[in-house]
Short mmCIF file of C-alpha atoms in Angstrom, two decimals:
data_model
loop_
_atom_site.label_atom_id
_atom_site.label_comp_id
_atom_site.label_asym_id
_atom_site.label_seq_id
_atom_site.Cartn_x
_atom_site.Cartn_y
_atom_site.Cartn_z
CA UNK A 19 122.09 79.24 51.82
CA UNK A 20 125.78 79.60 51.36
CA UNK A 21 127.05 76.87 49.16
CA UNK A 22 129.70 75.79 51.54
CA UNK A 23 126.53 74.34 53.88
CA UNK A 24 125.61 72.18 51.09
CA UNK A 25 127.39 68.85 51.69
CA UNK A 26 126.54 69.05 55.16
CA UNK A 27 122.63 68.94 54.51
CA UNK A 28 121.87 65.58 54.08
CA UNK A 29 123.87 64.76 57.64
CA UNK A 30 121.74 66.95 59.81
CA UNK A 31 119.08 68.61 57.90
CA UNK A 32 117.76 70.45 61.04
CA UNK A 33 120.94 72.56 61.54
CA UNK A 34 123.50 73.91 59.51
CA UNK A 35 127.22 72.10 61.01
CA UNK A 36 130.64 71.72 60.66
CA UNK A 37 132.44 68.58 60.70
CA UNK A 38 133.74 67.06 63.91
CA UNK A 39 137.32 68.82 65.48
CA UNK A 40 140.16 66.51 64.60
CA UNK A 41 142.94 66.02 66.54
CA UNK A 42 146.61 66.59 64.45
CA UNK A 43 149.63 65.71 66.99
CA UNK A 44 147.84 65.09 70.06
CA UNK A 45 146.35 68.71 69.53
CA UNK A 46 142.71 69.04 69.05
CA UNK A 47 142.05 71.95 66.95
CA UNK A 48 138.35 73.37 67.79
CA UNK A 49 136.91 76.29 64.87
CA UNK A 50 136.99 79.82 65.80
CA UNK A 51 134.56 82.16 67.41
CA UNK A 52 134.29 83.76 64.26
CA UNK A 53 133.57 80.29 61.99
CA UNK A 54 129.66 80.48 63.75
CA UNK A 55 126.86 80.90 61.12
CA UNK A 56 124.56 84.24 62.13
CA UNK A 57 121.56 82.33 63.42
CA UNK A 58 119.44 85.82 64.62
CA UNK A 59 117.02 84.58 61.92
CA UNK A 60 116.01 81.17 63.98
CA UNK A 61 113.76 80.50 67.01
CA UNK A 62 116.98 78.17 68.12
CA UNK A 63 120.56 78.36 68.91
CA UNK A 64 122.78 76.74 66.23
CA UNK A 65 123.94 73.56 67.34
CA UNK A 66 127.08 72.97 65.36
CA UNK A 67 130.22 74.67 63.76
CA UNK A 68 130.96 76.19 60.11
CA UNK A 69 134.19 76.65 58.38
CA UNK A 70 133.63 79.65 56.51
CA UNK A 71 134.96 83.04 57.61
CA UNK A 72 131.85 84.71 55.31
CA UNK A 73 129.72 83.36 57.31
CA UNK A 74 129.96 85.68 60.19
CA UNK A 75 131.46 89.16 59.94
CA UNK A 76 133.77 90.04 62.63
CA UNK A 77 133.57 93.52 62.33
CA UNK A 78 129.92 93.76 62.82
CA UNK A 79 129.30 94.87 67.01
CA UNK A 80 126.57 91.76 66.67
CA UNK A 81 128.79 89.29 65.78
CA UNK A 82 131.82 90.68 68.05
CA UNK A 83 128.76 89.80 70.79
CA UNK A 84 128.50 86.37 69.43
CA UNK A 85 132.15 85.86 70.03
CA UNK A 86 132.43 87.26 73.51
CA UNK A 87 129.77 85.11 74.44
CA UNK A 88 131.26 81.72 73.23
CA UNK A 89 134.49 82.65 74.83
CA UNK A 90 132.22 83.09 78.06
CA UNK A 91 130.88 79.30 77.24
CA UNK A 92 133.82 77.80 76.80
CA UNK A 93 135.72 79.68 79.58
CA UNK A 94 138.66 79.82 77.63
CA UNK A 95 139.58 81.96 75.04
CA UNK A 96 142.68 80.05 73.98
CA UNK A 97 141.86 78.91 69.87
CA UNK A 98 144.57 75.49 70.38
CA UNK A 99 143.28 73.33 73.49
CA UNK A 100 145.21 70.24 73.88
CA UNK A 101 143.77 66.65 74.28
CA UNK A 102 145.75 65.91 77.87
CA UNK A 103 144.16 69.22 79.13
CA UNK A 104 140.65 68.84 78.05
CA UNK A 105 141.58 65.51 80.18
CA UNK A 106 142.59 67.03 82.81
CA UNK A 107 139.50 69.58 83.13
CA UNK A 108 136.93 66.95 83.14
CA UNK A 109 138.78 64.95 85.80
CA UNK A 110 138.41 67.93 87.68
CA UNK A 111 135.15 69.38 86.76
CA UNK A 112 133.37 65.66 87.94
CA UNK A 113 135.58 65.53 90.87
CA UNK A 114 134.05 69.26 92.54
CA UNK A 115 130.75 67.72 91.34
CA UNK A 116 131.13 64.43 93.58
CA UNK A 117 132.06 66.52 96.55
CA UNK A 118 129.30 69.32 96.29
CA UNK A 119 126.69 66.24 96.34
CA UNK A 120 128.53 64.56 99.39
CA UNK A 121 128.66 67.71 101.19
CA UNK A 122 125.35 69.23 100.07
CA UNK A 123 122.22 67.68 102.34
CA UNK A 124 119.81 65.55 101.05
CA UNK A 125 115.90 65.16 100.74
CA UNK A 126 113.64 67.25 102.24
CA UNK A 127 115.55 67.98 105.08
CA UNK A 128 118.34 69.82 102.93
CA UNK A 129 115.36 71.87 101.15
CA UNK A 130 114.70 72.91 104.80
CA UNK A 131 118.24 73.65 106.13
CA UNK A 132 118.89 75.72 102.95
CA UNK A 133 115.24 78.05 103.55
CA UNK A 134 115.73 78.17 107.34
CA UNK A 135 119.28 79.88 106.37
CA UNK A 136 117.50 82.02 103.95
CA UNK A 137 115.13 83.63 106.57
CA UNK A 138 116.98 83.47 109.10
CA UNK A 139 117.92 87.23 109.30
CA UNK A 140 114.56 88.04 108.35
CA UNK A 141 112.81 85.67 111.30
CA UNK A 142 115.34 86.96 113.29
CA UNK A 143 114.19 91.10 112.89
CA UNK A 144 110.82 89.89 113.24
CA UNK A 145 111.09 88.05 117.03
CA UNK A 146 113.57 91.44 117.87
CA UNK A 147 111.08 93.69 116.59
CA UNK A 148 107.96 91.67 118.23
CA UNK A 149 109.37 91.89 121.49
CA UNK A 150 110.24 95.33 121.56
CA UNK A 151 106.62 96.45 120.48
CA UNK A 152 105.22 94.35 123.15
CA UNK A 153 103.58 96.33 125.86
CA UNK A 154 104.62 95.97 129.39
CA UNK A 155 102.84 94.36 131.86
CA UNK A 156 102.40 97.87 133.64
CA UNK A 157 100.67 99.40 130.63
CA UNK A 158 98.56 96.32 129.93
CA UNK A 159 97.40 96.45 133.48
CA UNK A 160 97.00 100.68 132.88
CA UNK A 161 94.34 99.61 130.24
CA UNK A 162 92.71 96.59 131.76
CA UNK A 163 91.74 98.91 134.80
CA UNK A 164 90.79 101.38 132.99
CA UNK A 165 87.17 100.74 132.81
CA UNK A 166 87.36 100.76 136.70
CA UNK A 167 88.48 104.71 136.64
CA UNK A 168 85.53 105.36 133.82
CA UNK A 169 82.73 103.50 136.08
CA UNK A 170 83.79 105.46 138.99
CA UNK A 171 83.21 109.03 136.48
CA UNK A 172 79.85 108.19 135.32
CA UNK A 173 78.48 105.93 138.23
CA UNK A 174 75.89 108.82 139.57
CA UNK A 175 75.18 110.20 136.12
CA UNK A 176 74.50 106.10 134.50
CA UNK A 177 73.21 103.49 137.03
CA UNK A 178 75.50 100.51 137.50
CA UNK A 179 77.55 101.43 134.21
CA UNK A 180 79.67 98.23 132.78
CA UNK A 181 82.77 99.01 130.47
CA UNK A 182 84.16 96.11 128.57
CA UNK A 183 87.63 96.34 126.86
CA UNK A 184 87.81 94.97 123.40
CA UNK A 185 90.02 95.46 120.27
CA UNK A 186 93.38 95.30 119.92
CA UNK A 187 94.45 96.02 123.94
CA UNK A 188 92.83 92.40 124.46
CA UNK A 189 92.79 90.31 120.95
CA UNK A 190 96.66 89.08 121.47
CA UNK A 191 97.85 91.93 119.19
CA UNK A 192 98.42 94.71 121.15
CA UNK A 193 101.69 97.14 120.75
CA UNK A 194 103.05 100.42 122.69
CA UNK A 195 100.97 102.79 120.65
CA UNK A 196 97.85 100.64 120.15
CA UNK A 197 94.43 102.85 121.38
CA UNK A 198 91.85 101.80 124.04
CA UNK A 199 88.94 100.57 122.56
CA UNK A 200 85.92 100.03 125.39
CA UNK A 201 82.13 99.71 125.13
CA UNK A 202 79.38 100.35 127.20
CA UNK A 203 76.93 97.93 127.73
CA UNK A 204 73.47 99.36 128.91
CA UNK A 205 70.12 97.88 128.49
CA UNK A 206 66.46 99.15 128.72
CA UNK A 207 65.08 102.92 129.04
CA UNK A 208 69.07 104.29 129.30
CA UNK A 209 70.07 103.16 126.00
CA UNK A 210 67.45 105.02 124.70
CA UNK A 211 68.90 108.10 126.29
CA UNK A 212 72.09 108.29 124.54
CA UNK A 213 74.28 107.59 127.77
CA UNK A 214 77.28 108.59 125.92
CA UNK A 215 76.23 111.95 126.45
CA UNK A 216 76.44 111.58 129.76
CA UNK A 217 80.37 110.28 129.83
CA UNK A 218 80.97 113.08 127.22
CA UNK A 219 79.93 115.62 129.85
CA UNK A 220 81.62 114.25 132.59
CA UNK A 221 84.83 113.38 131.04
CA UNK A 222 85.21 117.07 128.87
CA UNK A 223 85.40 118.30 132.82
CA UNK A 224 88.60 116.50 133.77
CA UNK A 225 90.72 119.19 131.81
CA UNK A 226 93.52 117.89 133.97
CA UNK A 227 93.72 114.75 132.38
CA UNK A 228 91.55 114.45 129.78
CA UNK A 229 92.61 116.19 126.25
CA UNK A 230 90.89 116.94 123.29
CA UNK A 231 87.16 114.71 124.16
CA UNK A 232 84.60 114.94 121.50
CA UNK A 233 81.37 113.13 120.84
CA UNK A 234 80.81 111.76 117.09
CA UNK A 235 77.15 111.31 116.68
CA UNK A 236 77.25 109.29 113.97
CA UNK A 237 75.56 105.81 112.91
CA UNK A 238 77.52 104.19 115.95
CA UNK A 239 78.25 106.90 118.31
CA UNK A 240 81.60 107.50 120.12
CA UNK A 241 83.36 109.31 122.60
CA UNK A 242 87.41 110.00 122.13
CA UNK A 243 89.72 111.66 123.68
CA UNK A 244 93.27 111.16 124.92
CA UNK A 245 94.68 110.44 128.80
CA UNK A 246 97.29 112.48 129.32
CA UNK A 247 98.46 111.15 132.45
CA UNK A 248 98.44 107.28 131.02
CA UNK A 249 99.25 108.45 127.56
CA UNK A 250 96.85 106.58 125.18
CA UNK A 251 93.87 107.60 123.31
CA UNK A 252 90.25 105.94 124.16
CA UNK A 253 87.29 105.13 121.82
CA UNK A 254 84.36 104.52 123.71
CA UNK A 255 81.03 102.60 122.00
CA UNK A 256 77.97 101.39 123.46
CA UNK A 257 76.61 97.92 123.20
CA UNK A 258 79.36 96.86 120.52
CA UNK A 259 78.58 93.17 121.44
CA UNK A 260 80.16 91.93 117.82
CA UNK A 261 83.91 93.31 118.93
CA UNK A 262 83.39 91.56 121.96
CA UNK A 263 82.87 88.40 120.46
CA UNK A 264 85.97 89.48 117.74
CA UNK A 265 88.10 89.86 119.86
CA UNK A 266 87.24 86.90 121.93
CA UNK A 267 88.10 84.83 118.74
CA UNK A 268 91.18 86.86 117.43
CA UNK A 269 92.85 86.35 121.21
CA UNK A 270 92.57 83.16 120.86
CA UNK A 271 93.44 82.39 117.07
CA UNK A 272 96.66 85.05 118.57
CA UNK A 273 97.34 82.20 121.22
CA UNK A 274 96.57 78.74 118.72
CA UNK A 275 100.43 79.28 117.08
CA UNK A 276 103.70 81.62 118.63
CA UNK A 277 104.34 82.34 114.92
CA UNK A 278 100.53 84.47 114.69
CA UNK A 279 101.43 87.70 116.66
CA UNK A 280 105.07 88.28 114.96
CA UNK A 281 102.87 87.57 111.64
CA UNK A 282 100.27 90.20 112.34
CA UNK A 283 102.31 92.89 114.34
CA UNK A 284 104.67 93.17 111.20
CA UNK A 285 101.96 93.28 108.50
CA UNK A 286 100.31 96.11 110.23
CA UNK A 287 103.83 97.82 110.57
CA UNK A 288 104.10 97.29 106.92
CA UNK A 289 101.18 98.81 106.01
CA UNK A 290 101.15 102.00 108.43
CA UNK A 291 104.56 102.26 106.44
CA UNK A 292 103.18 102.09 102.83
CA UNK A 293 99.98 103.81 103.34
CA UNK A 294 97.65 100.71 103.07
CA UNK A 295 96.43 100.76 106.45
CA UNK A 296 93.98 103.67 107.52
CA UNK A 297 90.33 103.04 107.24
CA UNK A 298 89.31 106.91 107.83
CA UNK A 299 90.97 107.53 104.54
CA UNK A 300 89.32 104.79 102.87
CA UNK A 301 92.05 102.59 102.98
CA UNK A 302 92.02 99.06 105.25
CA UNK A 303 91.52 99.16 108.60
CA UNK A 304 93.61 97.11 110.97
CA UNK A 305 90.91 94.73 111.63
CA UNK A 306 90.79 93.86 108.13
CA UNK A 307 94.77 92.94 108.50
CA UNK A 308 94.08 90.70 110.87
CA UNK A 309 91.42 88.75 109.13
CA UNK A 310 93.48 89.00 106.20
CA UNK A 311 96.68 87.24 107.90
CA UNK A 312 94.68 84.82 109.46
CA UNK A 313 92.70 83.90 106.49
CA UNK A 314 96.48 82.90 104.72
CA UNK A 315 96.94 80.69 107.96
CA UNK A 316 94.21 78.88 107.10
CA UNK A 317 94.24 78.30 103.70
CA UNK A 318 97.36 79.41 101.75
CA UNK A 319 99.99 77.26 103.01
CA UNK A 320 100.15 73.76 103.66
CA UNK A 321 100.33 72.23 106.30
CA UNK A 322 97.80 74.93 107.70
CA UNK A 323 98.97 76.90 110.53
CA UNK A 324 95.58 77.94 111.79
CA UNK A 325 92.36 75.71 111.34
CA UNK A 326 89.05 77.59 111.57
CA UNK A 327 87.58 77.49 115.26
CA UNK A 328 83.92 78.66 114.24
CA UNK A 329 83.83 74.99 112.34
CA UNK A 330 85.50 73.05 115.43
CA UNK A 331 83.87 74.66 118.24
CA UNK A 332 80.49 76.23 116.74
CA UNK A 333 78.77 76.52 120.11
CA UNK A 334 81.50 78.68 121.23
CA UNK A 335 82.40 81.05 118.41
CA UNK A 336 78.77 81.76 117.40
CA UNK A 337 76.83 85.13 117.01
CA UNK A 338 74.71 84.48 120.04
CA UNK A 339 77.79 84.20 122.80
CA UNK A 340 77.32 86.93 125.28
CA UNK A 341 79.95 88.29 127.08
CA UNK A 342 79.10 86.02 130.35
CA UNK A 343 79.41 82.94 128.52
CA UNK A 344 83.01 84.24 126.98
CA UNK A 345 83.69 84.65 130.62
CA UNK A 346 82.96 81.03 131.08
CA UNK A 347 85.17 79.08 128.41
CA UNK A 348 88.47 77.53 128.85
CA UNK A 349 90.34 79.14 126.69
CA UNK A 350 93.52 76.89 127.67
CA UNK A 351 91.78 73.61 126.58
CA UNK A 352 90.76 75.05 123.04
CA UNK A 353 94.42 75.95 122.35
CA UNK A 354 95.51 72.75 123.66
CA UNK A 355 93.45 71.18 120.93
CA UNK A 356 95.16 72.17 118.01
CA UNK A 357 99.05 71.35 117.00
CA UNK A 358 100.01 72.62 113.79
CA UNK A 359 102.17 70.82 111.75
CA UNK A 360 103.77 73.21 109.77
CA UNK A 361 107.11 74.09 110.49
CA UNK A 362 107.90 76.85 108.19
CA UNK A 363 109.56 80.11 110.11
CA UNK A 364 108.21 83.68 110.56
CA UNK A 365 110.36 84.84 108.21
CA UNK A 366 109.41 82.49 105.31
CA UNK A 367 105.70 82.99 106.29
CA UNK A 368 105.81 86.98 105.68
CA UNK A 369 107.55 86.08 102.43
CA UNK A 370 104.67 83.39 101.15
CA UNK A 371 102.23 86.23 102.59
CA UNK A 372 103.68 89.19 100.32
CA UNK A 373 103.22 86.05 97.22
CA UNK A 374 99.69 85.14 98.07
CA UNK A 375 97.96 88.37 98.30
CA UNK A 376 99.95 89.43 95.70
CA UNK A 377 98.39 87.46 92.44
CA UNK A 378 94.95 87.13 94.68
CA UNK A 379 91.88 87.90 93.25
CA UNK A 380 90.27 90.62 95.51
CA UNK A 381 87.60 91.86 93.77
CA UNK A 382 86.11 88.07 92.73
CA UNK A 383 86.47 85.80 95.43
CA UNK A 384 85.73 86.40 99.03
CA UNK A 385 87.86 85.78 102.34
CA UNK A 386 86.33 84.28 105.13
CA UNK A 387 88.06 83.11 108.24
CA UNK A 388 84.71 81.75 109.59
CA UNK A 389 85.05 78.88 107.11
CA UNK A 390 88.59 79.21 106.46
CA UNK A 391 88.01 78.81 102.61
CA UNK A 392 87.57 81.26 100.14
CA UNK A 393 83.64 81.89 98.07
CA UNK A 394 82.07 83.16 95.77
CA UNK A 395 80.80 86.72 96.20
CA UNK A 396 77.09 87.08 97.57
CA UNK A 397 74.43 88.85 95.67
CA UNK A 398 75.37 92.67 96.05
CA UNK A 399 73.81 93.91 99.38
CA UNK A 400 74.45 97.26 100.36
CA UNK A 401 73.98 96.42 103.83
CA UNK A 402 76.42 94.38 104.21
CA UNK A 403 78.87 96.29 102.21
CA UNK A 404 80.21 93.85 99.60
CA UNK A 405 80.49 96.16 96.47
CA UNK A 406 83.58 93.68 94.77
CA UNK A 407 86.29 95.81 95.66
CA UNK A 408 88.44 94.08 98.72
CA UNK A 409 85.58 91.70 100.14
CA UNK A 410 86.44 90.31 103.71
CA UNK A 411 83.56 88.17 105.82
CA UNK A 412 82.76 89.73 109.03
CA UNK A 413 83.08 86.46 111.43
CA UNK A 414 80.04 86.58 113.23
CA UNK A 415 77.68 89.67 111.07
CA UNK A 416 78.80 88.63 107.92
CA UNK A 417 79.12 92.10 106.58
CA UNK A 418 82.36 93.18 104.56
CA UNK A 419 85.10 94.16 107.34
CA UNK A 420 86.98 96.00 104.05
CA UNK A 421 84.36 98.20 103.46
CA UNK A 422 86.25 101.11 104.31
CA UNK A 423 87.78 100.84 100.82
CA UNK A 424 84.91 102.32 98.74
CA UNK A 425 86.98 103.85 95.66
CA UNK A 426 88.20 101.81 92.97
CA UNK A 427 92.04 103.70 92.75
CA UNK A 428 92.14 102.92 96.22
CA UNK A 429 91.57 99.46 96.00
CA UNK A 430 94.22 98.95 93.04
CA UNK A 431 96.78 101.17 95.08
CA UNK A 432 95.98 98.41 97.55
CA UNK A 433 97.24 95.20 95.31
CA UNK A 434 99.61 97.38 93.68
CA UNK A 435 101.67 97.68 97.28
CA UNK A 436 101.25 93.68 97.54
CA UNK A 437 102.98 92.96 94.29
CA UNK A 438 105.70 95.41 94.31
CA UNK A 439 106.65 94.38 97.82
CA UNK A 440 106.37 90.58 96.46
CA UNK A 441 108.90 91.99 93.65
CA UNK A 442 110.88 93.72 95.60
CA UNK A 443 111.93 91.16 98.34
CA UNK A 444 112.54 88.44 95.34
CA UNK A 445 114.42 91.51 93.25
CA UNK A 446 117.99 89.42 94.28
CA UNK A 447 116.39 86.08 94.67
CA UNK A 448 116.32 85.95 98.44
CA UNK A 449 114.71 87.21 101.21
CA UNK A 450 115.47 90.37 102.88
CA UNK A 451 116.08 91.82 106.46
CA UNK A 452 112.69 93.93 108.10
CA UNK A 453 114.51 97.15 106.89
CA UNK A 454 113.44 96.08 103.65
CA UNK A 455 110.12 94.97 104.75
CA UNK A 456 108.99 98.44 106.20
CA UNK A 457 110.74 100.69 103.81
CA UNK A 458 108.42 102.03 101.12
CA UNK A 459 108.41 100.39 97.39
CA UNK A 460 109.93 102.49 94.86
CA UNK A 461 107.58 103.39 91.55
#
């Protein structure tokens, strides 16, 4: 140590000082930028002066640092401040501080009015956006009828034929460009004769309006093809009595809280965007959004948005519900039921979603909306698809609705997108608009 720092030892023996500025004519004379000791050796900041000028060398780039950055401290880079004006700036500097506490709100409610102006762009693309991706009521009608035009096809070739409509045309999260899921429900010696067959047949013949129909005879068979004079593609199924009841309990989670459709029809957005969302290329399917949204209702933020209706009305949402009894229930008096509490916007929901899934464990824990609570994963069952990769509950089968995402690379390409759209909506500490949202992350 530099003898100069001797006498000043046995004053503070933690840090290396000067003595106190003195004051000579009503002028207080403060060191110089360059009388700092080099401190780059210490876990701390010095926290005094030295009068020694071979202490620090002012030619060294280092210490020319050193000095910039006190004159950035002090915010003045005059080396003689007078006593009146050092006066004069604290008058001033506790003066703004009194009236940025009058004027700033307090409590709680000034937290709020300060996040509510955050998002408020944000929420504000999200309701815009919402609305225009809502379907008319002349193409929701198109679809509901549908299964009135397909009975009429198939009525001499299938006895009494029943079409249902289920997925997203029904479950409250329906857009423009969303498909036409509908199943057949047969029972007895025709489901043992493939009826799809049948409708395959009869529909490949109505080359006027129907394009491009083809049977896939897989595990669950299914007829597509695309109306050209209604413009939407169909996916029919037979006896898919599990979407019924899915979509039974997604319309009316969809109708519990306003905030639940913007939530889910932006997500999915997101996702088409940034390659996240397509189950055919092993990625998630947009049923597995949905669960996945929901689930955070439940259980990420507090107060919960969404509770879970399988625990508050289990002789409703229950595996053995048929479609008559879903006919039956009063769908107005379940959503009556619940009032959520929370009062957060759309816009700082989206946000908190991005956070969650971001640092959530996907391949230890699993989601479940049926409970609204997360578990432990099951013994590994290859029926029911839970291999530790994504691992969503099924509502009512209890099978993994992520099983679509069977490679590992896909799965961390997955939580990869979460996290660096978490980063890159916090980049500037704020939220951004939904340009920002849907645009794709940057590697």
């Amino acid at each position: 140590m530099h003898t100069r720092f001797k006498d000043y030892q046995e004053f503070t023996p933690r840090y290396r000082v000067a003595p106190p500025p003195h004051t000579f004519n009503n002028v207080l004379h403060l060191p110089q930028p360059w009388d700092f000791p080099r401190h780059s050796h210490q876990s701390f900041p010095m926290q005094g002066y030295a009068y020694n000028d071979d202490v620090i060398d002012r030619h060294n780039p280092r210490d020319r640092k050193e000095v910039r950055q006190f004159h950035k401290r002090t915010s003045s880079t005059r080396e003689v401040i007078t006593v009146d004006s050092i006066r004069t700036a604290d008058t001033n500097l506790s003066e703004g501080r009194k009236r940025k506490h009058e004027d700033a709100p307090e409590g709680e409610e000034g937290k709020r009015a300060k996040l509510s102006d955050l998002f408020q762009e944000l929420t504000s693309d999200i309701e815009i956006f919402d609305k225009e991706n809502s379907p008319s009521m002349l193409e929701t009608r198109n679809k509901l009828d549908y299964c009135s035009f397909l009975s009429k096809q198939v009525s001499h070739t299938i006895p009494h034929p029943r079409f249902i409509v289920f997925g997203s045309s029904l479950n409250g999260f329906s857009t423009r460009t969303s498909d036409l899921d509908i199943t057949l429900l047969v029972e007895g010696e025709v489901l043992y004769q493939n009826p799809l067959r049948g409708v395959y047949r009869r529909l490949r013949k109505l080359t006027t309006r129907i394009s491009e129909c083809q049977l896939i005879e897989a595990k669950v068979p299914i007829v597509m093809f695309e109306d050209l004079q209604l413009g939407f593609e169909v996916d029919i199924s037979i006896n898919n009595n599990s979407g019924i009841r899915n979509t039974f309990l997604l319309r009316t989670y969809s109708r519990l809280d306003t905030r639940v459709r913007p939530l889910v029809i932006v997500v999915k957005e997101w996702a088409k965007c940034n390659n996240v969302c397509n189950s055919k290329s092993g990625l998630l399917s947009s049923y597995a959004l949905n669960l996945m949204v929901l689930f955070f209702l439940q259980y990420s933020v507090s107060p919960q948005v969404l509770p879970s209706l399988q625990r508050m009305f289990p002789d409703t949402y229950n595996a053995y519900f048929t479609i008559d009894d879903i006919q039956k229930v009063d769908m107005e008096a379940i959503c009556k039921s619940w009032t959520s509490e929370n009062k957060e916007s759309v816009g700082e929901l989206l946000i908190k979603f991005f956070e969650y899934y971001s640092r959530h464990d996907f391949r230890g824990k699993l989601i479940s909306v049926r409970t609204g609570s997360l578990h432990e994963l099951p013994d590994w069952d290859s029926s029911r698809g839970f291999k530790g990769y994504i691992n969503i509950e099924e509502p009512y089968t209890l099978e993994n609705a992520a099983r679509s995402v069977y490679l590992l690379s896909h799965c961390k390409d997955i939580i990869h997108e979460f996290r660096r759209k978490h980063r890159q909506l916090f980049r500037k500490g704020k939220a951004n608009n939904l340009e920002t949202v849907f645009s794709q992350t940057t590697y």
